[in-house]
mmCIF file with all atom_site columns, C-alpha atoms in Angstrom:
data_model
loop_
_atom_site.group_PDB
_atom_site.id
_atom_site.type_symbol
_atom_site.label_atom_id
_atom_site.label_alt_id
_atom_site.label_comp_id
_atom_site.label_asym_id
_atom_site.label_entity_id
_atom_site.label_seq_id
_atom_site.pdbx_PDB_ins_code
_atom_site.Cartn_x
_atom_site.Cartn_y
_atom_site.Cartn_z
_atom_site.occupancy
_atom_site.B_iso_or_equiv
_atom_site.pdbx_formal_charge
_atom_site.auth_seq_id
_atom_site.auth_comp_id
_atom_site.auth_asym_id
_atom_site.auth_atom_id
_atom_site.pdbx_PDB_model_num
ATOM 1   C CA . UNK A 1 1   ? -11.347 9.575   -4.545  1.00 60.00 ? 1031 UNK A CA 1
ATOM 2   C CA . UNK A 1 2   ? -10.210 6.066   -3.542  1.00 60.00 ? 1032 UNK A CA 1
ATOM 3   C CA . UNK A 1 3   ? -6.758  5.396   -2.144  1.00 58.00 ? 1033 UNK A CA 1
ATOM 4   C CA . UNK A 1 4   ? -5.771  3.671   -5.381  1.00 59.00 ? 1034 UNK A CA 1
ATOM 5   C CA . UNK A 1 5   ? -7.001  6.597   -7.515  1.00 59.00 ? 1035 UNK A CA 1
ATOM 6   C CA . UNK A 1 6   ? -5.209  9.030   -5.194  1.00 51.00 ? 1036 UNK A CA 1
ATOM 7   C CA . UNK A 1 7   ? -1.967  7.021   -5.453  1.00 54.00 ? 1037 UNK A CA 1
ATOM 8   C CA . UNK A 1 8   ? -2.250  6.863   -9.256  1.00 57.00 ? 1038 UNK A CA 1
ATOM 9   C CA . UNK A 1 9   ? -2.667  10.656  -9.316  1.00 54.00 ? 1039 UNK A CA 1
ATOM 10  C CA . UNK A 1 10  ? -0.149  11.702  -6.650  1.00 51.00 ? 1040 UNK A CA 1
ATOM 11  C CA . UNK A 1 11  ? 2.846   9.566   -7.646  1.00 54.00 ? 1041 UNK A CA 1
ATOM 12  C CA . UNK A 1 12  ? 3.116   10.853  -11.250 1.00 53.00 ? 1042 UNK A CA 1
ATOM 13  C CA . UNK A 1 13  ? 2.425   14.420  -10.041 1.00 52.00 ? 1043 UNK A CA 1
ATOM 14  C CA . UNK A 1 14  ? 5.167   14.214  -7.398  1.00 52.00 ? 1044 UNK A CA 1
ATOM 15  C CA . UNK A 1 15  ? 7.595   12.712  -9.921  1.00 46.00 ? 1045 UNK A CA 1
ATOM 16  C CA . UNK A 1 16  ? 7.022   15.564  -12.363 1.00 47.00 ? 1046 UNK A CA 1
ATOM 17  C CA . UNK A 1 17  ? 7.547   18.100  -9.576  1.00 48.00 ? 1047 UNK A CA 1
ATOM 18  C CA . UNK A 1 18  ? 10.801  16.445  -8.502  1.00 45.00 ? 1048 UNK A CA 1
ATOM 19  C CA . UNK A 1 19  ? 12.101  16.243  -12.063 1.00 46.00 ? 1049 UNK A CA 1
ATOM 20  C CA . UNK A 1 20  ? 11.345  19.923  -12.656 1.00 46.00 ? 1050 UNK A CA 1
ATOM 21  C CA . UNK A 1 21  ? 13.307  21.139  -9.601  1.00 47.00 ? 1051 UNK A CA 1
ATOM 22  C CA . UNK A 1 22  ? 16.799  22.451  -10.306 1.00 49.00 ? 1052 UNK A CA 1
ATOM 23  C CA . UNK A 1 23  ? 19.449  20.556  -8.361  1.00 45.00 ? 1053 UNK A CA 1
ATOM 24  C CA . UNK A 1 24  ? 22.718  22.142  -7.243  1.00 47.00 ? 1054 UNK A CA 1
ATOM 25  C CA . UNK A 1 25  ? 25.851  20.541  -8.686  1.00 43.00 ? 1055 UNK A CA 1
ATOM 26  C CA . UNK A 1 26  ? 28.569  19.392  -6.286  1.00 42.00 ? 1056 UNK A CA 1
ATOM 27  C CA . UNK A 1 27  ? 32.003  17.899  -6.850  1.00 43.00 ? 1057 UNK A CA 1
ATOM 28  C CA . UNK A 1 28  ? 34.007  15.902  -4.357  1.00 43.00 ? 1058 UNK A CA 1
ATOM 29  C CA . UNK A 1 29  ? 35.555  12.598  -3.470  1.00 44.00 ? 1059 UNK A CA 1
ATOM 30  C CA . UNK A 1 30  ? 33.772  9.653   -1.992  1.00 42.00 ? 1060 UNK A CA 1
ATOM 31  C CA . UNK A 1 31  ? 32.081  6.434   -2.660  1.00 43.00 ? 1061 UNK A CA 1
ATOM 32  C CA . UNK A 1 32  ? 28.535  5.989   -3.818  1.00 41.00 ? 1062 UNK A CA 1
ATOM 33  C CA . UNK A 1 33  ? 25.771  3.489   -3.579  1.00 44.00 ? 1063 UNK A CA 1
ATOM 34  C CA . UNK A 1 34  ? 23.106  3.393   -6.263  1.00 43.00 ? 1064 UNK A CA 1
ATOM 35  C CA . UNK A 1 35  ? 19.534  3.209   -5.068  1.00 43.00 ? 1065 UNK A CA 1
ATOM 36  C CA . UNK A 1 36  ? 16.490  2.204   -7.081  1.00 46.00 ? 1066 UNK A CA 1
ATOM 37  C CA . UNK A 1 37  ? 12.947  2.524   -5.708  1.00 47.00 ? 1067 UNK A CA 1
ATOM 38  C CA . UNK A 1 38  ? 10.153  0.795   -7.592  1.00 54.00 ? 1068 UNK A CA 1
ATOM 39  C CA . UNK A 1 39  ? 6.953   2.849   -7.436  1.00 53.00 ? 1069 UNK A CA 1
ATOM 40  C CA . UNK A 1 40  ? 4.872   0.539   -9.599  1.00 53.00 ? 1070 UNK A CA 1
ATOM 41  C CA . UNK A 1 41  ? 5.047   -3.118  -10.423 1.00 54.00 ? 1071 UNK A CA 1
ATOM 42  C CA . UNK A 1 42  ? 5.095   -4.702  -13.797 1.00 51.00 ? 1072 UNK A CA 1
ATOM 43  C CA . UNK A 1 43  ? 2.354   -7.127  -14.555 1.00 53.00 ? 1073 UNK A CA 1
ATOM 44  C CA . UNK A 1 44  ? 0.913   -9.096  -17.380 1.00 54.00 ? 1074 UNK A CA 1
ATOM 45  C CA . UNK A 1 45  ? -2.579  -9.937  -18.417 1.00 58.00 ? 1075 UNK A CA 1
ATOM 46  C CA . UNK A 1 46  ? -5.579  -7.664  -17.999 1.00 62.00 ? 1076 UNK A CA 1
ATOM 47  C CA . UNK A 1 47  ? -6.448  -5.161  -15.335 1.00 67.00 ? 1077 UNK A CA 1
ATOM 48  C CA . UNK A 1 48  ? -10.030 -4.195  -14.562 1.00 68.00 ? 1078 UNK A CA 1
ATOM 49  C CA . UNK A 1 49  ? -10.572 -0.493  -13.906 1.00 78.00 ? 1079 UNK A CA 1
ATOM 50  C CA . UNK A 1 50  ? -13.475 -0.377  -11.440 1.00 85.00 ? 1080 UNK A CA 1
ATOM 51  C CA . UNK A 1 51  ? -15.371 2.916   -11.351 1.00 88.00 ? 1081 UNK A CA 1
ATOM 52  C CA . UNK A 1 52  ? -16.765 5.338   -8.804  1.00 88.00 ? 1082 UNK A CA 1
ATOM 53  C CA . UNK A 1 53  ? -18.992 8.415   -8.785  1.00 89.00 ? 1083 UNK A CA 1
ATOM 54  C CA . UNK A 1 54  ? -20.317 10.598  -5.969  1.00 89.00 ? 1084 UNK A CA 1
ATOM 55  C CA . UNK A 1 55  ? -22.422 13.667  -5.355  1.00 88.00 ? 1085 UNK A CA 1
ATOM 56  C CA . UNK A 1 56  ? -23.668 15.698  -2.435  1.00 88.00 ? 1086 UNK A CA 1
ATOM 57  C CA . UNK A 1 57  ? -26.984 17.500  -2.140  1.00 84.00 ? 1087 UNK A CA 1
ATOM 58  C CA . UNK A 1 58  ? -28.899 18.778  0.855   1.00 86.00 ? 1088 UNK A CA 1
ATOM 59  C CA . UNK A 1 59  ? -27.535 16.662  3.725   1.00 91.00 ? 1089 UNK A CA 1
ATOM 60  C CA . UNK A 1 60  ? -27.012 13.517  1.641   1.00 90.00 ? 1090 UNK A CA 1
ATOM 61  C CA . UNK A 1 61  ? -23.890 12.101  0.056   1.00 91.00 ? 1091 UNK A CA 1
ATOM 62  C CA . UNK A 1 62  ? -24.480 9.480   -2.616  1.00 91.00 ? 1092 UNK A CA 1
ATOM 63  C CA . UNK A 1 63  ? -21.743 7.158   -3.871  1.00 92.00 ? 1093 UNK A CA 1
ATOM 64  C CA . UNK A 1 64  ? -21.799 4.614   -6.684  1.00 92.00 ? 1094 UNK A CA 1
ATOM 65  C CA . UNK A 1 65  ? -19.160 1.883   -6.894  1.00 93.00 ? 1095 UNK A CA 1
ATOM 66  C CA . UNK A 1 66  ? -19.153 -0.421  -9.893  1.00 93.00 ? 1096 UNK A CA 1
ATOM 67  C CA . UNK A 1 67  ? -16.940 -3.479  -9.810  1.00 93.00 ? 1097 UNK A CA 1
ATOM 68  C CA . UNK A 1 68  ? -16.435 -6.506  -11.965 1.00 92.00 ? 1098 UNK A CA 1
ATOM 69  C CA . UNK A 1 69  ? -15.884 -9.616  -9.815  1.00 91.00 ? 1099 UNK A CA 1
ATOM 70  C CA . UNK A 1 70  ? -15.497 -13.116 -11.230 1.00 90.00 ? 1100 UNK A CA 1
ATOM 71  C CA . UNK A 1 71  ? -17.319 -12.090 -14.408 1.00 90.00 ? 1101 UNK A CA 1
ATOM 72  C CA . UNK A 1 72  ? -20.255 -10.504 -12.539 1.00 93.00 ? 1102 UNK A CA 1
ATOM 73  C CA . UNK A 1 73  ? -21.059 -6.808  -12.487 1.00 95.00 ? 1103 UNK A CA 1
ATOM 74  C CA . UNK A 1 74  ? -21.542 -5.594  -8.910  1.00 96.00 ? 1104 UNK A CA 1
ATOM 75  C CA . UNK A 1 75  ? -23.173 -2.204  -8.316  1.00 96.00 ? 1105 UNK A CA 1
ATOM 76  C CA . UNK A 1 76  ? -23.174 -0.618  -4.864  1.00 96.00 ? 1106 UNK A CA 1
ATOM 77  C CA . UNK A 1 77  ? -25.168 2.533   -4.076  1.00 95.00 ? 1107 UNK A CA 1
ATOM 78  C CA . UNK A 1 78  ? -24.351 4.129   -0.703  1.00 95.00 ? 1108 UNK A CA 1
ATOM 79  C CA . UNK A 1 79  ? -26.413 7.013   0.702   1.00 94.00 ? 1109 UNK A CA 1
ATOM 80  C CA . UNK A 1 80  ? -25.020 8.850   3.743   1.00 95.00 ? 1110 UNK A CA 1
ATOM 81  C CA . UNK A 1 81  ? -26.838 11.318  5.986   1.00 95.00 ? 1111 UNK A CA 1
ATOM 82  C CA . UNK A 1 82  ? -24.339 13.985  7.082   1.00 94.00 ? 1112 UNK A CA 1
ATOM 83  C CA . UNK A 1 83  ? -26.751 15.843  9.359   1.00 96.00 ? 1113 UNK A CA 1
ATOM 84  C CA . UNK A 1 84  ? -27.520 15.616  13.072  1.00 97.00 ? 1114 UNK A CA 1
ATOM 85  C CA . UNK A 1 85  ? -31.137 14.630  12.366  1.00 96.00 ? 1115 UNK A CA 1
ATOM 86  C CA . UNK A 1 86  ? -32.725 11.578  10.720  1.00 96.00 ? 1116 UNK A CA 1
ATOM 87  C CA . UNK A 1 87  ? -33.352 12.020  6.981   1.00 93.00 ? 1117 UNK A CA 1
ATOM 88  C CA . UNK A 1 88  ? -36.637 10.656  5.611   1.00 92.00 ? 1118 UNK A CA 1
ATOM 89  C CA . UNK A 1 89  ? -37.303 9.874   1.965   1.00 88.00 ? 1119 UNK A CA 1
ATOM 90  C CA . UNK A 1 90  ? -40.896 9.176   0.974   1.00 89.00 ? 1120 UNK A CA 1
ATOM 91  C CA . UNK A 1 91  ? -41.653 6.716   -1.836  1.00 88.00 ? 1121 UNK A CA 1
ATOM 92  C CA . UNK A 1 92  ? -44.940 6.147   -3.601  1.00 90.00 ? 1122 UNK A CA 1
ATOM 93  C CA . UNK A 1 93  ? -44.328 2.366   -3.700  1.00 90.00 ? 1123 UNK A CA 1
ATOM 94  C CA . UNK A 1 94  ? -42.116 -0.193  -1.987  1.00 90.00 ? 1124 UNK A CA 1
ATOM 95  C CA . UNK A 1 95  ? -39.388 0.466   -4.536  1.00 92.00 ? 1125 UNK A CA 1
ATOM 96  C CA . UNK A 1 96  ? -36.688 2.657   -2.992  1.00 92.00 ? 1126 UNK A CA 1
ATOM 97  C CA . UNK A 1 97  ? -33.971 2.715   -5.703  1.00 94.00 ? 1127 UNK A CA 1
ATOM 98  C CA . UNK A 1 98  ? -33.121 1.469   -9.179  1.00 95.00 ? 1128 UNK A CA 1
ATOM 99  C CA . UNK A 1 99  ? -30.139 0.743   -11.443 1.00 96.00 ? 1129 UNK A CA 1
ATOM 100 C CA . UNK A 1 100 ? -30.016 0.973   -15.239 1.00 95.00 ? 1130 UNK A CA 1
ATOM 101 C CA . UNK A 1 101 ? -27.199 -0.079  -17.578 1.00 95.00 ? 1131 UNK A CA 1
ATOM 102 C CA . UNK A 1 102 ? -27.171 1.844   -20.878 1.00 95.00 ? 1132 UNK A CA 1
ATOM 103 C CA . UNK A 1 103 ? -25.257 1.719   -24.143 1.00 94.00 ? 1133 UNK A CA 1
ATOM 104 C CA . UNK A 1 104 ? -23.392 4.589   -25.816 1.00 93.00 ? 1134 UNK A CA 1
ATOM 105 C CA . UNK A 1 105 ? -26.656 5.906   -27.304 1.00 93.00 ? 1135 UNK A CA 1
ATOM 106 C CA . UNK A 1 106 ? -28.419 5.991   -23.941 1.00 92.00 ? 1136 UNK A CA 1
ATOM 107 C CA . UNK A 1 107 ? -30.543 2.938   -24.722 1.00 95.00 ? 1137 UNK A CA 1
ATOM 108 C CA . UNK A 1 108 ? -31.402 0.733   -21.773 1.00 96.00 ? 1138 UNK A CA 1
ATOM 109 C CA . UNK A 1 109 ? -29.692 -2.661  -21.863 1.00 96.00 ? 1139 UNK A CA 1
ATOM 110 C CA . UNK A 1 110 ? -30.685 -3.824  -18.374 1.00 96.00 ? 1140 UNK A CA 1
ATOM 111 C CA . UNK A 1 111 ? -32.730 -2.482  -15.461 1.00 96.00 ? 1141 UNK A CA 1
ATOM 112 C CA . UNK A 1 112 ? -32.615 -3.870  -11.938 1.00 96.00 ? 1142 UNK A CA 1
ATOM 113 C CA . UNK A 1 113 ? -36.357 -3.456  -11.322 1.00 95.00 ? 1143 UNK A CA 1
ATOM 114 C CA . UNK A 1 114 ? -37.524 -5.103  -14.567 1.00 95.00 ? 1144 UNK A CA 1
ATOM 115 C CA . UNK A 1 115 ? -39.834 -7.987  -13.781 1.00 92.00 ? 1145 UNK A CA 1
ATOM 116 C CA . UNK A 1 116 ? -40.036 -7.161  -10.071 1.00 93.00 ? 1146 UNK A CA 1
ATOM 117 C CA . UNK A 1 117 ? -43.207 -6.461  -8.133  1.00 92.00 ? 1147 UNK A CA 1
ATOM 118 C CA . UNK A 1 118 ? -43.280 -3.838  -5.384  1.00 91.00 ? 1148 UNK A CA 1
ATOM 119 C CA . UNK A 1 119 ? -45.892 -3.022  -2.778  1.00 89.00 ? 1149 UNK A CA 1
ATOM 120 C CA . UNK A 1 120 ? -48.185 -0.239  -3.952  1.00 90.00 ? 1150 UNK A CA 1
ATOM 121 C CA . UNK A 1 121 ? -48.274 1.520   -0.584  1.00 90.00 ? 1151 UNK A CA 1
ATOM 122 C CA . UNK A 1 122 ? -46.563 4.726   0.495   1.00 90.00 ? 1152 UNK A CA 1
ATOM 123 C CA . UNK A 1 123 ? -43.286 3.910   2.233   1.00 89.00 ? 1153 UNK A CA 1
ATOM 124 C CA . UNK A 1 124 ? -40.566 5.851   4.025   1.00 89.00 ? 1154 UNK A CA 1
ATOM 125 C CA . UNK A 1 125 ? -36.835 5.277   4.104   1.00 89.00 ? 1155 UNK A CA 1
ATOM 126 C CA . UNK A 1 126 ? -35.153 6.782   7.159   1.00 93.00 ? 1156 UNK A CA 1
ATOM 127 C CA . UNK A 1 127 ? -31.393 7.283   7.317   1.00 94.00 ? 1157 UNK A CA 1
ATOM 128 C CA . UNK A 1 128 ? -30.242 7.922   10.907  1.00 96.00 ? 1158 UNK A CA 1
ATOM 129 C CA . UNK A 1 129 ? -27.982 10.930  11.634  1.00 97.00 ? 1159 UNK A CA 1
ATOM 130 C CA . UNK A 1 130 ? -24.353 10.434  10.556  1.00 96.00 ? 1160 UNK A CA 1
ATOM 131 C CA . UNK A 1 131 ? -25.205 6.991   9.185   1.00 96.00 ? 1161 UNK A CA 1
ATOM 132 C CA . UNK A 1 132 ? -25.722 5.409   5.784   1.00 96.00 ? 1162 UNK A CA 1
ATOM 133 C CA . UNK A 1 133 ? -27.631 2.769   3.871   1.00 95.00 ? 1163 UNK A CA 1
ATOM 134 C CA . UNK A 1 134 ? -26.317 0.635   1.028   1.00 96.00 ? 1164 UNK A CA 1
ATOM 135 C CA . UNK A 1 135 ? -28.284 -0.808  -1.874  1.00 95.00 ? 1165 UNK A CA 1
ATOM 136 C CA . UNK A 1 136 ? -26.643 -3.432  -4.063  1.00 96.00 ? 1166 UNK A CA 1
ATOM 137 C CA . UNK A 1 137 ? -27.437 -5.045  -7.370  1.00 95.00 ? 1167 UNK A CA 1
ATOM 138 C CA . UNK A 1 138 ? -25.563 -7.798  -9.168  1.00 95.00 ? 1168 UNK A CA 1
ATOM 139 C CA . UNK A 1 139 ? -25.701 -8.805  -12.762 1.00 93.00 ? 1169 UNK A CA 1
ATOM 140 C CA . UNK A 1 140 ? -24.734 -12.485 -12.967 1.00 94.00 ? 1170 UNK A CA 1
ATOM 141 C CA . UNK A 1 141 ? -21.904 -13.388 -15.335 1.00 92.00 ? 1171 UNK A CA 1
ATOM 142 C CA . UNK A 1 142 ? -24.109 -15.133 -17.946 1.00 94.00 ? 1172 UNK A CA 1
ATOM 143 C CA . UNK A 1 143 ? -26.387 -12.069 -18.168 1.00 93.00 ? 1173 UNK A CA 1
ATOM 144 C CA . UNK A 1 144 ? -23.477 -9.614  -18.048 1.00 94.00 ? 1174 UNK A CA 1
ATOM 145 C CA . UNK A 1 145 ? -21.675 -11.396 -20.904 1.00 93.00 ? 1175 UNK A CA 1
ATOM 146 C CA . UNK A 1 146 ? -24.724 -10.777 -23.137 1.00 94.00 ? 1176 UNK A CA 1
ATOM 147 C CA . UNK A 1 147 ? -24.519 -6.973  -22.776 1.00 94.00 ? 1177 UNK A CA 1
ATOM 148 C CA . UNK A 1 148 ? -20.878 -6.399  -21.782 1.00 92.00 ? 1178 UNK A CA 1
ATOM 149 C CA . UNK A 1 149 ? -19.661 -5.242  -25.209 1.00 92.00 ? 1179 UNK A CA 1
ATOM 150 C CA . UNK A 1 150 ? -22.433 -2.617  -25.509 1.00 94.00 ? 1180 UNK A CA 1
ATOM 151 C CA . UNK A 1 151 ? -22.616 -1.521  -21.839 1.00 93.00 ? 1181 UNK A CA 1
ATOM 152 C CA . UNK A 1 152 ? -21.184 1.960   -21.227 1.00 93.00 ? 1182 UNK A CA 1
ATOM 153 C CA . UNK A 1 153 ? -22.741 3.499   -18.101 1.00 93.00 ? 1183 UNK A CA 1
ATOM 154 C CA . UNK A 1 154 ? -24.631 2.544   -14.958 1.00 94.00 ? 1184 UNK A CA 1
ATOM 155 C CA . UNK A 1 155 ? -27.155 5.018   -13.556 1.00 94.00 ? 1185 UNK A CA 1
ATOM 156 C CA . UNK A 1 156 ? -28.689 4.759   -10.088 1.00 93.00 ? 1186 UNK A CA 1
ATOM 157 C CA . UNK A 1 157 ? -31.019 6.894   -8.026  1.00 92.00 ? 1187 UNK A CA 1
ATOM 158 C CA . UNK A 1 158 ? -33.340 7.009   -5.056  1.00 89.00 ? 1188 UNK A CA 1
ATOM 159 C CA . UNK A 1 159 ? -36.911 7.209   -6.259  1.00 88.00 ? 1189 UNK A CA 1
ATOM 160 C CA . UNK A 1 160 ? -38.600 10.559  -5.605  1.00 81.00 ? 1190 UNK A CA 1
ATOM 161 C CA . UNK A 1 161 ? -35.312 12.415  -5.204  1.00 80.00 ? 1191 UNK A CA 1
ATOM 162 C CA . UNK A 1 162 ? -33.960 14.980  -7.691  1.00 80.00 ? 1192 UNK A CA 1
ATOM 163 C CA . UNK A 1 163 ? -30.582 13.439  -8.518  1.00 85.00 ? 1193 UNK A CA 1
ATOM 164 C CA . UNK A 1 164 ? -29.258 10.551  -10.571 1.00 89.00 ? 1194 UNK A CA 1
ATOM 165 C CA . UNK A 1 165 ? -25.740 9.244   -10.265 1.00 89.00 ? 1195 UNK A CA 1
ATOM 166 C CA . UNK A 1 166 ? -23.917 7.802   -13.290 1.00 90.00 ? 1196 UNK A CA 1
ATOM 167 C CA . UNK A 1 167 ? -20.563 6.034   -13.637 1.00 90.00 ? 1197 UNK A CA 1
ATOM 168 C CA . UNK A 1 168 ? -18.838 4.189   -16.466 1.00 91.00 ? 1198 UNK A CA 1
ATOM 169 C CA . UNK A 1 169 ? -18.949 0.414   -16.638 1.00 91.00 ? 1199 UNK A CA 1
ATOM 170 C CA . UNK A 1 170 ? -15.535 -0.989  -15.621 1.00 87.00 ? 1200 UNK A CA 1
ATOM 171 C CA . UNK A 1 171 ? -13.114 -1.334  -18.506 1.00 81.00 ? 1201 UNK A CA 1
ATOM 172 C CA . UNK A 1 172 ? -10.316 -3.761  -19.155 1.00 68.00 ? 1202 UNK A CA 1
ATOM 173 C CA . UNK A 1 173 ? -6.835  -2.547  -19.983 1.00 61.00 ? 1203 UNK A CA 1
ATOM 174 C CA . UNK A 1 174 ? -3.688  -4.395  -20.878 1.00 58.00 ? 1204 UNK A CA 1
ATOM 175 C CA . UNK A 1 175 ? -1.473  -4.678  -17.860 1.00 58.00 ? 1205 UNK A CA 1
ATOM 176 C CA . UNK A 1 176 ? 1.764   -5.504  -19.688 1.00 56.00 ? 1206 UNK A CA 1
ATOM 177 C CA . UNK A 1 177 ? 3.563   -2.519  -18.314 1.00 57.00 ? 1207 UNK A CA 1
ATOM 178 C CA . UNK A 1 178 ? 7.116   -1.667  -17.511 1.00 55.00 ? 1208 UNK A CA 1
ATOM 179 C CA . UNK A 1 179 ? 7.634   -0.791  -13.876 1.00 56.00 ? 1209 UNK A CA 1
ATOM 180 C CA . UNK A 1 180 ? 8.282   2.852   -12.992 1.00 55.00 ? 1210 UNK A CA 1
ATOM 181 C CA . UNK A 1 181 ? 11.517  3.261   -11.068 1.00 51.00 ? 1211 UNK A CA 1
ATOM 182 C CA . UNK A 1 182 ? 13.250  6.151   -9.315  1.00 49.00 ? 1212 UNK A CA 1
ATOM 183 C CA . UNK A 1 183 ? 17.024  5.976   -9.561  1.00 43.00 ? 1213 UNK A CA 1
ATOM 184 C CA . UNK A 1 184 ? 19.273  7.872   -7.223  1.00 44.00 ? 1214 UNK A CA 1
ATOM 185 C CA . UNK A 1 185 ? 22.493  7.673   -5.350  1.00 42.00 ? 1215 UNK A CA 1
ATOM 186 C CA . UNK A 1 186 ? 23.873  8.105   -1.879  1.00 42.00 ? 1216 UNK A CA 1
ATOM 187 C CA . UNK A 1 187 ? 27.367  9.575   -1.766  1.00 43.00 ? 1217 UNK A CA 1
ATOM 188 C CA . UNK A 1 188 ? 29.670  8.980   1.203   1.00 44.00 ? 1218 UNK A CA 1
ATOM 189 C CA . UNK A 1 189 ? 32.670  11.252  1.505   1.00 45.00 ? 1219 UNK A CA 1
ATOM 190 C CA . UNK A 1 190 ? 33.620  14.914  1.180   1.00 47.00 ? 1220 UNK A CA 1
ATOM 191 C CA . UNK A 1 191 ? 32.111  17.464  -1.138  1.00 43.00 ? 1221 UNK A CA 1
#
């Protein structure tokens, strides 16, 4: 879970917990100062919700980050070796990985490897111990605009491995929001 996702989860959860706690009532004399803490900002326009997916199998951790940047769709596939030994993946060709963008019916809208030529020799990918490799693909803005309205998920995988990783295409949400504030007071004096 990213720091932003963690923050978006923890802050509302902590607020609900604080609001549910019974507070003792006190009476007394004194002076008070009101305090307001903003925990989110207000904004206008659109916010892009980038997406993330991950899985672990054997000694590998695979992560998929999908971001929209300047109208382009950027896909990043990170494979980490968590073991103390090198991890070797054998491929039947020079193609190591692939990305596919699909619509809501599972139909392919775009595939990274379409139109590419790969060596037809057996190849090996070696990930050193406690290290990682990253594969990236970018869909340029003019090509992304053509499929953006239909695009729902991105799927990626290492060829000749058992798992596929899928995440939603980033979505746009209205960002005209009212800030969330915590109001409180500090009382000086006797209770």
